[in-house]
PDB file of C-alpha atoms in Angstrom:
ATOM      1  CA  UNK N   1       0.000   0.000   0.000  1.00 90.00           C
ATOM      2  CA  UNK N   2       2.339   2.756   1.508  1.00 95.00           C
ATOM      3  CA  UNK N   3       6.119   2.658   0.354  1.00 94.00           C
ATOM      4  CA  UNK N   4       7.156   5.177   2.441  1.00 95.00           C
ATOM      5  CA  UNK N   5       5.757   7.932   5.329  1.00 97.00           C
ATOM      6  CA  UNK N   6       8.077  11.493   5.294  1.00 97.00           C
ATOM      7  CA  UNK N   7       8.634  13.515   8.379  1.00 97.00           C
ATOM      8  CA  UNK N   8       6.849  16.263   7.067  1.00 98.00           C
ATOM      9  CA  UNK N   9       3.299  14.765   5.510  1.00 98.00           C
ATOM     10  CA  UNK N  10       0.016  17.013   4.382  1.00 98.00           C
ATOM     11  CA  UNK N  11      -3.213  15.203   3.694  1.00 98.00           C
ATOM     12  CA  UNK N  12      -5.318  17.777   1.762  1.00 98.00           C
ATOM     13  CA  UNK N  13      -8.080  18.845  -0.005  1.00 97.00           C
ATOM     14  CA  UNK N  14      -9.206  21.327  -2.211  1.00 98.00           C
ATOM     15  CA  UNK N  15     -12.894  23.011  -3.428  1.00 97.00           C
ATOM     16  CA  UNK N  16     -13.570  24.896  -6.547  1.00 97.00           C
ATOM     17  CA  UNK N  17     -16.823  26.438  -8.159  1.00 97.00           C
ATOM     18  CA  UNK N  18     -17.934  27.530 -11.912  1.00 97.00           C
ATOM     19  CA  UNK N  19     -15.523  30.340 -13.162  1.00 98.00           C
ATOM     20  CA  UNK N  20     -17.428  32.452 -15.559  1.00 97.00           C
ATOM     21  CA  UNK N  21     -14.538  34.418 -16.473  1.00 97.00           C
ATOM     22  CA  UNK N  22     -12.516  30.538 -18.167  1.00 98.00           C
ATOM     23  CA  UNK N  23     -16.639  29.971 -19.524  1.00 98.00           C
ATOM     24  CA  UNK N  24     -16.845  33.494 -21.368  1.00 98.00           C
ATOM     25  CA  UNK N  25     -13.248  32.631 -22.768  1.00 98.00           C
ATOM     26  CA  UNK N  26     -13.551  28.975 -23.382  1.00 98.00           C
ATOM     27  CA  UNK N  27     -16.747  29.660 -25.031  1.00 97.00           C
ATOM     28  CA  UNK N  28     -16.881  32.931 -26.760  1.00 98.00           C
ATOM     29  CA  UNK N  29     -19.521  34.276 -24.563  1.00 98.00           C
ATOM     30  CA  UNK N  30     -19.773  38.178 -24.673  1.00 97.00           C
ATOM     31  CA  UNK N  31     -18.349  39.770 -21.586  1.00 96.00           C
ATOM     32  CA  UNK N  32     -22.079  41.645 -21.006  1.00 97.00           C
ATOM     33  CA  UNK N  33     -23.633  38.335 -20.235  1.00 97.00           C
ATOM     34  CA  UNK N  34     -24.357  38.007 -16.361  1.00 97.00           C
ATOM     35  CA  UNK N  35     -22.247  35.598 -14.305  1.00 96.00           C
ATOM     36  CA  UNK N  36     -25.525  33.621 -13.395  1.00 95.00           C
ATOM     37  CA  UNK N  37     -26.559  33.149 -17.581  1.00 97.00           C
ATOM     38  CA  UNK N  38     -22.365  32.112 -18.267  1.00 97.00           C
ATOM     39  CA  UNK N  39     -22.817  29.302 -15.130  1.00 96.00           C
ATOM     40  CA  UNK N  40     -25.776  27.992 -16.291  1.00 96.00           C
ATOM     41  CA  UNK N  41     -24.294  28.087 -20.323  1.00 97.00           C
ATOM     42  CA  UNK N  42     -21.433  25.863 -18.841  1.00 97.00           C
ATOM     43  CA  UNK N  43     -23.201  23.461 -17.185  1.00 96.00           C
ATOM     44  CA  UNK N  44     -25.375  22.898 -20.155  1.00 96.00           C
ATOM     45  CA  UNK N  45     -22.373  22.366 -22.568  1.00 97.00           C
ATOM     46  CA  UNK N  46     -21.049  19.931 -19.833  1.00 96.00           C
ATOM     47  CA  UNK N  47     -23.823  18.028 -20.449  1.00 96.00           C
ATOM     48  CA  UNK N  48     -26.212  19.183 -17.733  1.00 96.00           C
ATOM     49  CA  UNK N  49     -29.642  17.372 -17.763  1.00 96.00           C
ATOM     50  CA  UNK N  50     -32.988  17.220 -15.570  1.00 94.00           C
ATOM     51  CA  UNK N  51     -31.876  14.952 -13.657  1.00 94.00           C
ATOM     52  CA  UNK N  52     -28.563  16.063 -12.816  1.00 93.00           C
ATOM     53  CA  UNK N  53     -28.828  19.864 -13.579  1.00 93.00           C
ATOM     54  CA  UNK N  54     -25.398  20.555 -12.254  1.00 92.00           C
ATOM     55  CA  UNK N  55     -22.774  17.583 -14.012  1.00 93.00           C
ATOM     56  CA  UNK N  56     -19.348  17.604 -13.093  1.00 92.00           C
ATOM     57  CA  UNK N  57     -17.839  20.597 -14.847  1.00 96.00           C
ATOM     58  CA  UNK N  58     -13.692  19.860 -16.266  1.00 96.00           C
ATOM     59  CA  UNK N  59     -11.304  21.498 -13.585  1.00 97.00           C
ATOM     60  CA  UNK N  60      -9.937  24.165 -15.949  1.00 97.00           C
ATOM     61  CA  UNK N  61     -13.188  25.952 -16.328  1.00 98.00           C
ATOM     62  CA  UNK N  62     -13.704  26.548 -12.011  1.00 98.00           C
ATOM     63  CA  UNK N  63     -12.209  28.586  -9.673  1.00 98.00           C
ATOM     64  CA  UNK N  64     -10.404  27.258  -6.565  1.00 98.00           C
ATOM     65  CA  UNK N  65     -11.848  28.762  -3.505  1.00 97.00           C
ATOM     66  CA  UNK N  66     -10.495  26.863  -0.480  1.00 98.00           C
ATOM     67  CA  UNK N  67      -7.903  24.431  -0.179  1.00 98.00           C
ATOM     68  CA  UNK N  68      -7.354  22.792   3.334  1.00 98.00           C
ATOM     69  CA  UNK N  69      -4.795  20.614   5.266  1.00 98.00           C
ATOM     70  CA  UNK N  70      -3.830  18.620   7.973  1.00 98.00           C
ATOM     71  CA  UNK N  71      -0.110  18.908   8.692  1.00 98.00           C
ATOM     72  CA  UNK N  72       1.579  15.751  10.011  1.00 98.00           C
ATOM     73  CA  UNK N  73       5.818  16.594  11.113  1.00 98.00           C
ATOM     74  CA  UNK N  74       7.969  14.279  12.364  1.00 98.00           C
ATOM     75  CA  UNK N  75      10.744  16.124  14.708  1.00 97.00           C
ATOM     76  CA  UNK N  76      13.658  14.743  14.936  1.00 95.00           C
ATOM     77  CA  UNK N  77      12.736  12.807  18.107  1.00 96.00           C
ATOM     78  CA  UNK N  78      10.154  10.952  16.852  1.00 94.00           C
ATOM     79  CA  UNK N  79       7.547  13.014  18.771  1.00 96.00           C
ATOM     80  CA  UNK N  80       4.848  13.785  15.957  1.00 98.00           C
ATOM     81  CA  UNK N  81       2.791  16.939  15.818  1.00 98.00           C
ATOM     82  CA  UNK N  82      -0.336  17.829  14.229  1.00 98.00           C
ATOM     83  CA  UNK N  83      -1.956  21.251  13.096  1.00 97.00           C
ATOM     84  CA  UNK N  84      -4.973  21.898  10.451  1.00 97.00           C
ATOM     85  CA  UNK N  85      -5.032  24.901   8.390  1.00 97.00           C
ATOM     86  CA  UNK N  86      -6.618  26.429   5.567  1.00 97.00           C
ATOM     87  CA  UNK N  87      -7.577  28.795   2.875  1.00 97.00           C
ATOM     88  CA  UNK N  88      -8.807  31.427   2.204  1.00 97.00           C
ATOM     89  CA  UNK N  89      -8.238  32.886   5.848  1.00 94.00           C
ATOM     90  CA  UNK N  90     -10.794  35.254   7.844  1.00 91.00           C
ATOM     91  CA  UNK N  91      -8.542  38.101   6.820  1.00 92.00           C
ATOM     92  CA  UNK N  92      -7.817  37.155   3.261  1.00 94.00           C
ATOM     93  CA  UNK N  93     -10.075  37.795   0.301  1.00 94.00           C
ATOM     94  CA  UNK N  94     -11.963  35.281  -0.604  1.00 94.00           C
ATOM     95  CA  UNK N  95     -12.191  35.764  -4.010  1.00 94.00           C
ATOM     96  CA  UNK N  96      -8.829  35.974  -4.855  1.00 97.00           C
ATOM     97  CA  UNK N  97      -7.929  32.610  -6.756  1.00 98.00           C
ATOM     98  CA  UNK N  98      -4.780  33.745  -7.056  1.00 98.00           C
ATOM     99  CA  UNK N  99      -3.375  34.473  -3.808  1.00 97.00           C
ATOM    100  CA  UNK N 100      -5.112  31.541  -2.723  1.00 98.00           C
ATOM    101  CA  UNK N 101      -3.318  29.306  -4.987  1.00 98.00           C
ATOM    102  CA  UNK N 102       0.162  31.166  -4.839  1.00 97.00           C
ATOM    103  CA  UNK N 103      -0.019  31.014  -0.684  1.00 97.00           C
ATOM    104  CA  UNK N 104      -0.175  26.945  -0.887  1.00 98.00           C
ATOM    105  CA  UNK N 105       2.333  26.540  -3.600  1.00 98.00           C
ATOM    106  CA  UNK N 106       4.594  28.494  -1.707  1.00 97.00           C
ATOM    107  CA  UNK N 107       3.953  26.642   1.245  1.00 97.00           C
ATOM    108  CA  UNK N 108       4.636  23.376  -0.753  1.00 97.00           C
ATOM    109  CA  UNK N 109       7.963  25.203  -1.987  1.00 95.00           C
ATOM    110  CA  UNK N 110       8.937  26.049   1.358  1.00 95.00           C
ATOM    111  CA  UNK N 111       8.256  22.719   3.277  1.00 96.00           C
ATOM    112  CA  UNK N 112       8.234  19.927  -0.072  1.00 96.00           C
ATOM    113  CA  UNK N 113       5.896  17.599   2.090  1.00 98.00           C
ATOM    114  CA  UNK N 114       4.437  14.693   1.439  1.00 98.00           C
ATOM    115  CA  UNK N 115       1.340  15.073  -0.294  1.00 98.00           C
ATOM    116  CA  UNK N 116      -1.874  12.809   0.189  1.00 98.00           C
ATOM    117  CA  UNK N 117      -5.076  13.193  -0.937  1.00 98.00           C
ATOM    118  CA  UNK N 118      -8.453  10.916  -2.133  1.00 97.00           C
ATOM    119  CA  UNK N 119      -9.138  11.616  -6.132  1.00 95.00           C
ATOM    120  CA  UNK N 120      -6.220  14.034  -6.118  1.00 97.00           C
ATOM    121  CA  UNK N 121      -4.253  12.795  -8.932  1.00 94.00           C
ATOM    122  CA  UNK N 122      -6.652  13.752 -11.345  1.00 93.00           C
ATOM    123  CA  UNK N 123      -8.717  16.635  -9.507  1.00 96.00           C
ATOM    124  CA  UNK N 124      -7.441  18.582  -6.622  1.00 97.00           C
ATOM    125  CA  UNK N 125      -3.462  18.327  -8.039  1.00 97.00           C
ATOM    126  CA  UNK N 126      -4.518  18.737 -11.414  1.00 97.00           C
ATOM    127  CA  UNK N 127      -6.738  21.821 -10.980  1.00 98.00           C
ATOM    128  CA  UNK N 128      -4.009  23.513  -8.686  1.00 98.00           C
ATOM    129  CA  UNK N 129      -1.989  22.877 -11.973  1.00 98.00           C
ATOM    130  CA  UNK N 130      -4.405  24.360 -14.415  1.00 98.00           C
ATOM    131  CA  UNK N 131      -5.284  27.331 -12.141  1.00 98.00           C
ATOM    132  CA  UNK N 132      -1.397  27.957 -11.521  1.00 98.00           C
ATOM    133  CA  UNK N 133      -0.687  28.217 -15.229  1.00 98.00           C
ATOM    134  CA  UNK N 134      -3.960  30.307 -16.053  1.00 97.00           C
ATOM    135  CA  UNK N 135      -2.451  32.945 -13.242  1.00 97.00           C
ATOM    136  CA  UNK N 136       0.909  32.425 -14.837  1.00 97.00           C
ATOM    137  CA  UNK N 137       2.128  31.474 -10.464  1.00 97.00           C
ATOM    138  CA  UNK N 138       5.786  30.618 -10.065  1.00 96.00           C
ATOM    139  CA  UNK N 139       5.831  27.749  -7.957  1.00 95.00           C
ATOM    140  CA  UNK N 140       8.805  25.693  -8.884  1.00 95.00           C
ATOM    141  CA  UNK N 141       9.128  23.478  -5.356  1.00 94.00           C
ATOM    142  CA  UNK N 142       6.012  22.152  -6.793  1.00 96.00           C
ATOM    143  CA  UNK N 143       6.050  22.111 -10.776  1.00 96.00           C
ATOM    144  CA  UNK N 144       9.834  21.260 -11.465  1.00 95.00           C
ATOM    145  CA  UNK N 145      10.575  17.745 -11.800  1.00 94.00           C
ATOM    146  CA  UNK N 146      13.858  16.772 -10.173  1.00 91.00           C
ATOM    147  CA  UNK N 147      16.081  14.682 -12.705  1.00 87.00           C
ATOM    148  CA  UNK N 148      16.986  12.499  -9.469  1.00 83.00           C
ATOM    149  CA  UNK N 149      14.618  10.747  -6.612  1.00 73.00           C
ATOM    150  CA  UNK N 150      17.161  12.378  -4.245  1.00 77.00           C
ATOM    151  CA  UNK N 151      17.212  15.604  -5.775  1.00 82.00           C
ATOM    152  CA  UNK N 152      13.913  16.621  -4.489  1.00 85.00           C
ATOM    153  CA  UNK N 153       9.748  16.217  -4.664  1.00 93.00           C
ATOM    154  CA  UNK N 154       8.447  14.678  -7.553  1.00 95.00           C
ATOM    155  CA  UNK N 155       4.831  15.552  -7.142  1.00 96.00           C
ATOM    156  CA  UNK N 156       3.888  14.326 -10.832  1.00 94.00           C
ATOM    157  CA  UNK N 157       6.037  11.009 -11.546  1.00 90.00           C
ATOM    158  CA  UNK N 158       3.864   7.376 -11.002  1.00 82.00           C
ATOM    159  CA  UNK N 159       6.439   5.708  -9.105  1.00 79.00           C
ATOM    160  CA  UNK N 160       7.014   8.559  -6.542  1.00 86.00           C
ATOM    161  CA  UNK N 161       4.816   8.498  -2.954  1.00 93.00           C
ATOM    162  CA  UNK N 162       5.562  12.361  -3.109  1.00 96.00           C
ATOM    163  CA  UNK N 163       1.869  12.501  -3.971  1.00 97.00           C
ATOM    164  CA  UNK N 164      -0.122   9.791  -2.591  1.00 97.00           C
ATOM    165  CA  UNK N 165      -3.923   9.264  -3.554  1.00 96.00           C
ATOM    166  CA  UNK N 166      -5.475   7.077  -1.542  1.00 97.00           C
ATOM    167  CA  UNK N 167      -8.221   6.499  -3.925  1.00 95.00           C
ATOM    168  CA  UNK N 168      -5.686   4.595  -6.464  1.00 93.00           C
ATOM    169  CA  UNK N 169      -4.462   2.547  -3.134  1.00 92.00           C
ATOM    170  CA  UNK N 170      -8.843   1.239  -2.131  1.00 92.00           C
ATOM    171  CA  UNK N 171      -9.921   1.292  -6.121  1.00 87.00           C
ATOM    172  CA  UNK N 172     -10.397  -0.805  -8.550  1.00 70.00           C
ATOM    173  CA  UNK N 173     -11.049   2.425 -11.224  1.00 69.00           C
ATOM    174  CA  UNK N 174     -15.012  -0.029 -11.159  1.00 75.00           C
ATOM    175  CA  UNK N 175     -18.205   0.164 -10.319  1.00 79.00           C
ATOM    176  CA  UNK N 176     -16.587  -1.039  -6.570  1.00 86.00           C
ATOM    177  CA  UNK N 177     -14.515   2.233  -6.288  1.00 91.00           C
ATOM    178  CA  UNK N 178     -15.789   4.020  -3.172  1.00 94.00           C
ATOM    179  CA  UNK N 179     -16.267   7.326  -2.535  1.00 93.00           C
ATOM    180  CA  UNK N 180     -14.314   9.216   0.081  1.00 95.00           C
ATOM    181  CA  UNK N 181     -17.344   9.632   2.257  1.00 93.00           C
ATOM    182  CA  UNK N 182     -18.309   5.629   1.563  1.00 94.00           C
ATOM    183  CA  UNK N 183     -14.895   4.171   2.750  1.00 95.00           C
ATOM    184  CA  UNK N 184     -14.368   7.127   5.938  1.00 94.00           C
ATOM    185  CA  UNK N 185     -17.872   6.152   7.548  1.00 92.00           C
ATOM    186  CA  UNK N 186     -17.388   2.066   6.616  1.00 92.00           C
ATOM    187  CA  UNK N 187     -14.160   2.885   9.227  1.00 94.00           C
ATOM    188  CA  UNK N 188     -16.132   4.786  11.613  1.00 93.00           C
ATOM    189  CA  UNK N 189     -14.551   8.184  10.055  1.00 94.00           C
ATOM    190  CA  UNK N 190     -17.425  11.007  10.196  1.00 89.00           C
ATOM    191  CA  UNK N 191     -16.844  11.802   6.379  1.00 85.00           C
ATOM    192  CA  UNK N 192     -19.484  13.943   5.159  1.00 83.00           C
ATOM    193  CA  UNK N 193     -21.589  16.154   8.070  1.00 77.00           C
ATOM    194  CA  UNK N 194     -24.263  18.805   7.043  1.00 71.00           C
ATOM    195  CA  UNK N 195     -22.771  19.692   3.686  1.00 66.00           C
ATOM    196  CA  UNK N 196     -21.705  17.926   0.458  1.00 64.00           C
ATOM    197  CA  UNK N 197     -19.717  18.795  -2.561  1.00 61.00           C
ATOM    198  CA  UNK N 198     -22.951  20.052  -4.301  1.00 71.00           C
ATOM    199  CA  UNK N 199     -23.433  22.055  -1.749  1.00 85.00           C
ATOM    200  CA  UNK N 200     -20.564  24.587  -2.338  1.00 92.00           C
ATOM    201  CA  UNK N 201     -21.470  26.652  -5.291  1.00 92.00           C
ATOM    202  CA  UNK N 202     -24.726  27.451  -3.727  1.00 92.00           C
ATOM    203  CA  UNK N 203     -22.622  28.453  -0.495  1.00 94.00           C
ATOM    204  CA  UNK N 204     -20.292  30.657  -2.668  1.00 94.00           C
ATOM    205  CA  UNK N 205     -23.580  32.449  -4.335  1.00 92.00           C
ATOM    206  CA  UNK N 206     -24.484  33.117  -1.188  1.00 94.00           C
ATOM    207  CA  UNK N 207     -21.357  34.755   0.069  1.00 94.00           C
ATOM    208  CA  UNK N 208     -20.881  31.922   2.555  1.00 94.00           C
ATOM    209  CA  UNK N 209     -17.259  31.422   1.893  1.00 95.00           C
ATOM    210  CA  UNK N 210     -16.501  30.581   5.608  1.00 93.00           C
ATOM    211  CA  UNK N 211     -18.785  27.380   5.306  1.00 93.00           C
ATOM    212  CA  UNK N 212     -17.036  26.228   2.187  1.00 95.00           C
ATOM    213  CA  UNK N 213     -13.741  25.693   4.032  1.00 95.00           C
ATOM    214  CA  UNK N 214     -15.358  24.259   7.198  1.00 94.00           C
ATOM    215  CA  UNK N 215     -16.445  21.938   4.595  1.00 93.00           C
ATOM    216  CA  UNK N 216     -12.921  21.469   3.566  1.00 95.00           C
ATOM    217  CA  UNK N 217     -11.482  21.231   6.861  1.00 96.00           C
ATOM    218  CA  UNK N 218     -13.467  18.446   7.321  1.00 95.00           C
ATOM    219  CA  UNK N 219     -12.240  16.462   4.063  1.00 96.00           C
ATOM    220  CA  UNK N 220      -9.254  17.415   4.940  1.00 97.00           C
ATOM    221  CA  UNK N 221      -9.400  15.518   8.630  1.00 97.00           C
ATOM    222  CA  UNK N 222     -11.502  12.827   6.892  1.00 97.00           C
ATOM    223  CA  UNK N 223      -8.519  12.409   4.713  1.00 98.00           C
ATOM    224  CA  UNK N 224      -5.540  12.437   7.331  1.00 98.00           C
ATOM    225  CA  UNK N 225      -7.596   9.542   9.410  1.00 97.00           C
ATOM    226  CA  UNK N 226      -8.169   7.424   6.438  1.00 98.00           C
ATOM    227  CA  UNK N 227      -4.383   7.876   5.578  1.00 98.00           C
ATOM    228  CA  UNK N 228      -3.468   6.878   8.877  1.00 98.00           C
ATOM    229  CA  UNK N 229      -5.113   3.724   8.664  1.00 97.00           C
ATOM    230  CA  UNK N 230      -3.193   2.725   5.703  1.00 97.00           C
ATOM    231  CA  UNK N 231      -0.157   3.999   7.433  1.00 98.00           C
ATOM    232  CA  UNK N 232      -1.100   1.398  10.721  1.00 97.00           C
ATOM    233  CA  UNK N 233      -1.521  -1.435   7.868  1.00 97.00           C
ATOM    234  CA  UNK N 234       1.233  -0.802   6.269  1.00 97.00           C
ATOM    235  CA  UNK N 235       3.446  -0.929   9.387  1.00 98.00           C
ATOM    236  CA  UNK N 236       4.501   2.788   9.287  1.00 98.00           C
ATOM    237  CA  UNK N 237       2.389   3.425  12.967  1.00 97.00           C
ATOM    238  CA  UNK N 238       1.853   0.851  15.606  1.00 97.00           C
ATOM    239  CA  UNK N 239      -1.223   0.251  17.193  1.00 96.00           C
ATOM    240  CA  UNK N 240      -0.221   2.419  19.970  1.00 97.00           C
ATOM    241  CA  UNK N 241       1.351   5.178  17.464  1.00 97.00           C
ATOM    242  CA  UNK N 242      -2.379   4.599  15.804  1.00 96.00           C
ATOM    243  CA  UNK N 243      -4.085   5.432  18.670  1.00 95.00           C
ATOM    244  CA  UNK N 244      -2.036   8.620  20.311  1.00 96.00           C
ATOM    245  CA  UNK N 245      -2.489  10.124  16.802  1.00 97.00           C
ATOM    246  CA  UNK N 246      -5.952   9.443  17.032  1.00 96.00           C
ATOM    247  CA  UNK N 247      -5.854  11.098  20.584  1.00 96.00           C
ATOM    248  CA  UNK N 248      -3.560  14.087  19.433  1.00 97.00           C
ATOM    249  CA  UNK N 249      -6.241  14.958  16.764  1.00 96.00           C
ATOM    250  CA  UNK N 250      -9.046  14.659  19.237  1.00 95.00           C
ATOM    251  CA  UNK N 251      -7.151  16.947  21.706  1.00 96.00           C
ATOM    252  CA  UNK N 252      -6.659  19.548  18.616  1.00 95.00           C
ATOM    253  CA  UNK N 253     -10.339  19.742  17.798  1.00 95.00           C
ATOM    254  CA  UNK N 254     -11.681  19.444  21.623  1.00 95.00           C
ATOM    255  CA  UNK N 255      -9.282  22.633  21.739  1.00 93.00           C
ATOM    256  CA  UNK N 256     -10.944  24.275  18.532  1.00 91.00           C
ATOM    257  CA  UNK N 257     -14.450  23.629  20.162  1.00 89.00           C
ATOM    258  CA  UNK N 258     -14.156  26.465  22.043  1.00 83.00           C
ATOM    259  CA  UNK N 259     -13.293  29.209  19.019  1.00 82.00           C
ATOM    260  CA  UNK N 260     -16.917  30.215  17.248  1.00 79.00           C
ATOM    261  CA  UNK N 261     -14.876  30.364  14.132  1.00 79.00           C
ATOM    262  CA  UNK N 262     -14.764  26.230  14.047  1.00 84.00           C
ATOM    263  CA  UNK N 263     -18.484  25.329  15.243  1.00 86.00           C
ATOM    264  CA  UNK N 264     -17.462  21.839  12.359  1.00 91.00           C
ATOM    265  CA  UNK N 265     -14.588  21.132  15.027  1.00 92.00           C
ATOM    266  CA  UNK N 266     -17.324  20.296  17.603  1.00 91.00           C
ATOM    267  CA  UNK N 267     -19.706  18.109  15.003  1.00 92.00           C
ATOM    268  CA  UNK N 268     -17.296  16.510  13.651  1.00 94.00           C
ATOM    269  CA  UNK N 269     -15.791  15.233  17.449  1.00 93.00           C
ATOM    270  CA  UNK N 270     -19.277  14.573  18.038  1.00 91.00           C
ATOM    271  CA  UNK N 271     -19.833  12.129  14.653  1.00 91.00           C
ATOM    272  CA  UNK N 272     -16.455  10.624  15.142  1.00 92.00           C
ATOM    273  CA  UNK N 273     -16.382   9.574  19.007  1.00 84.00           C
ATOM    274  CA  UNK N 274     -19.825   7.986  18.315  1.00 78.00           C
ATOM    275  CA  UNK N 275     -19.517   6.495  15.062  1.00 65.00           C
ATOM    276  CA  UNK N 276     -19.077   2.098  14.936  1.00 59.00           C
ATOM    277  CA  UNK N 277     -15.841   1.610  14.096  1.00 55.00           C
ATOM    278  CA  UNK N 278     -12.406   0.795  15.001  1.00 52.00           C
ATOM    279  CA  UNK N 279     -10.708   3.416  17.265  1.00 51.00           C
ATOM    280  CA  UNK N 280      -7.451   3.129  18.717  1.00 49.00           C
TER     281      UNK N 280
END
């Protein structure tokens, strides 16, 4: 499963909405149609129907609008420490794609962690790739390929476990592929809470940004405990390790419970601590 675990190890997640600004160019739409008439022009050429009104729209023609993570370092002791942080932040604009994007690949310059994500091969890495080149960003302790294993991250080759995506290590690419939310709750992981991923464009229309990455704090937390599980099978944590990470990340959001800007810490300690399922 897991070839390897570095001492310095994000498990993220990242959410995007409709960009009518890549839909008036992609399309030839004239800059005087409303934001509301390009949206609804996209999903229709991406093959929207009654039944599902709102398909999946390609990555190049959205916006990102919060990316989240759960930071996992090892210090040189062994002792490991975990934070969660995210994107935009209460004093950042919200609706700046770019600084958004440019803050987190600057981040990933700065550290070069370990990546791991659930679908993030082909979504969240690739649309932080199309996003970065349609802002022209300089991020090149992300995009530049070292020409040896040694010589740095290589977030993009096959063979490397500088990206991980747990969804290629539980799939068969079938009908049996499960969902992030499917395989979380099957291991007593809360997964999904009060909002979805449909749910977030009608959050951003409504100006509730904040929600969006509460939403993406949890995915991101969701993804860090199912990555820790394959970590404890693949003999990287002990069962003991297992369970005092368990208990570090319960400690972190009992702390956040307290903090009206994280009401999702307390719901999501709720859903976990009384969800079936195997706890350390």
């Amino acid at each position: 499963m897991l070839k390897s675990v570095s001492p310095e190890l994000w498990a993220f997640d990242a959410e995007w909405v409709p960009d009518p600004a890549s839909g008036r160019a992609v399309y030839d739409l004239p800059a005087s149609m409303h934001d509301d008439e390009v949206i609804d022009e996209m999903w229709r050429r991406g093959g929207a129907t009654e039944a599902d009104p709102h398909p999946y729209l390609k990555t190049v023609l959205c916006r990102v609008v919060s990316i989240a993570f759960v930071r996992r370092r090892v210090g040189d002791d062994g002792a490991v420490a975990l934070s969660l942080h995210s994107l935009p932040t209460p004093a950042d604009d919200p609706g700046d794609e770019r600084a958004i994007l440019q803050r987190f690949l600057t981040l990933i310059h700065e550290k070069q962690p370990q990546l791991v994500g659930y679908n993030s091969r082909s979504a969240d890495a690739m649309i932080l790739v199309q996003r970065g080149l349609a802002h022209a960003i300089v991020a090149p302790g992300f995009a530049r390929r070292p020409d040896k294993p040694w010589n740095g991250m290589d977030y993009f080759a096959s063979h490397s476990e500088a990206h991980v995506d747990l969804r290629d290590i539980v799939s068969a690419w079938g009908r049996g592929t499960p969902t992030l939310n499917e395989i979380a709750r099957v291991c007593g992981i809360p997964g999904k809470l009060d909002v979805d991923g449909t749910s977030v464009v009608s959050l951003w229309n409504d100006g509730d940004w904040r929600s969006i990455v509460r939403y993406n704090e949890c995915d991101a937390l969701t993804t860090y405990l199912l990555w820790l599980r394959a970590a404890l099978m693949s003999g990287f944590v002990s069962p003991d390790e297992f369970a005092a990470e368990e208990g570090q990340l319960e400690a972190l959001l009992t702390e956040r419970t307290s903090d009206p800007e994280h009401p999702h810490a307390a719901r999501f300690l709720q859903a976990w601590t009384a969800r079936p399922g195997l706890r350390g």
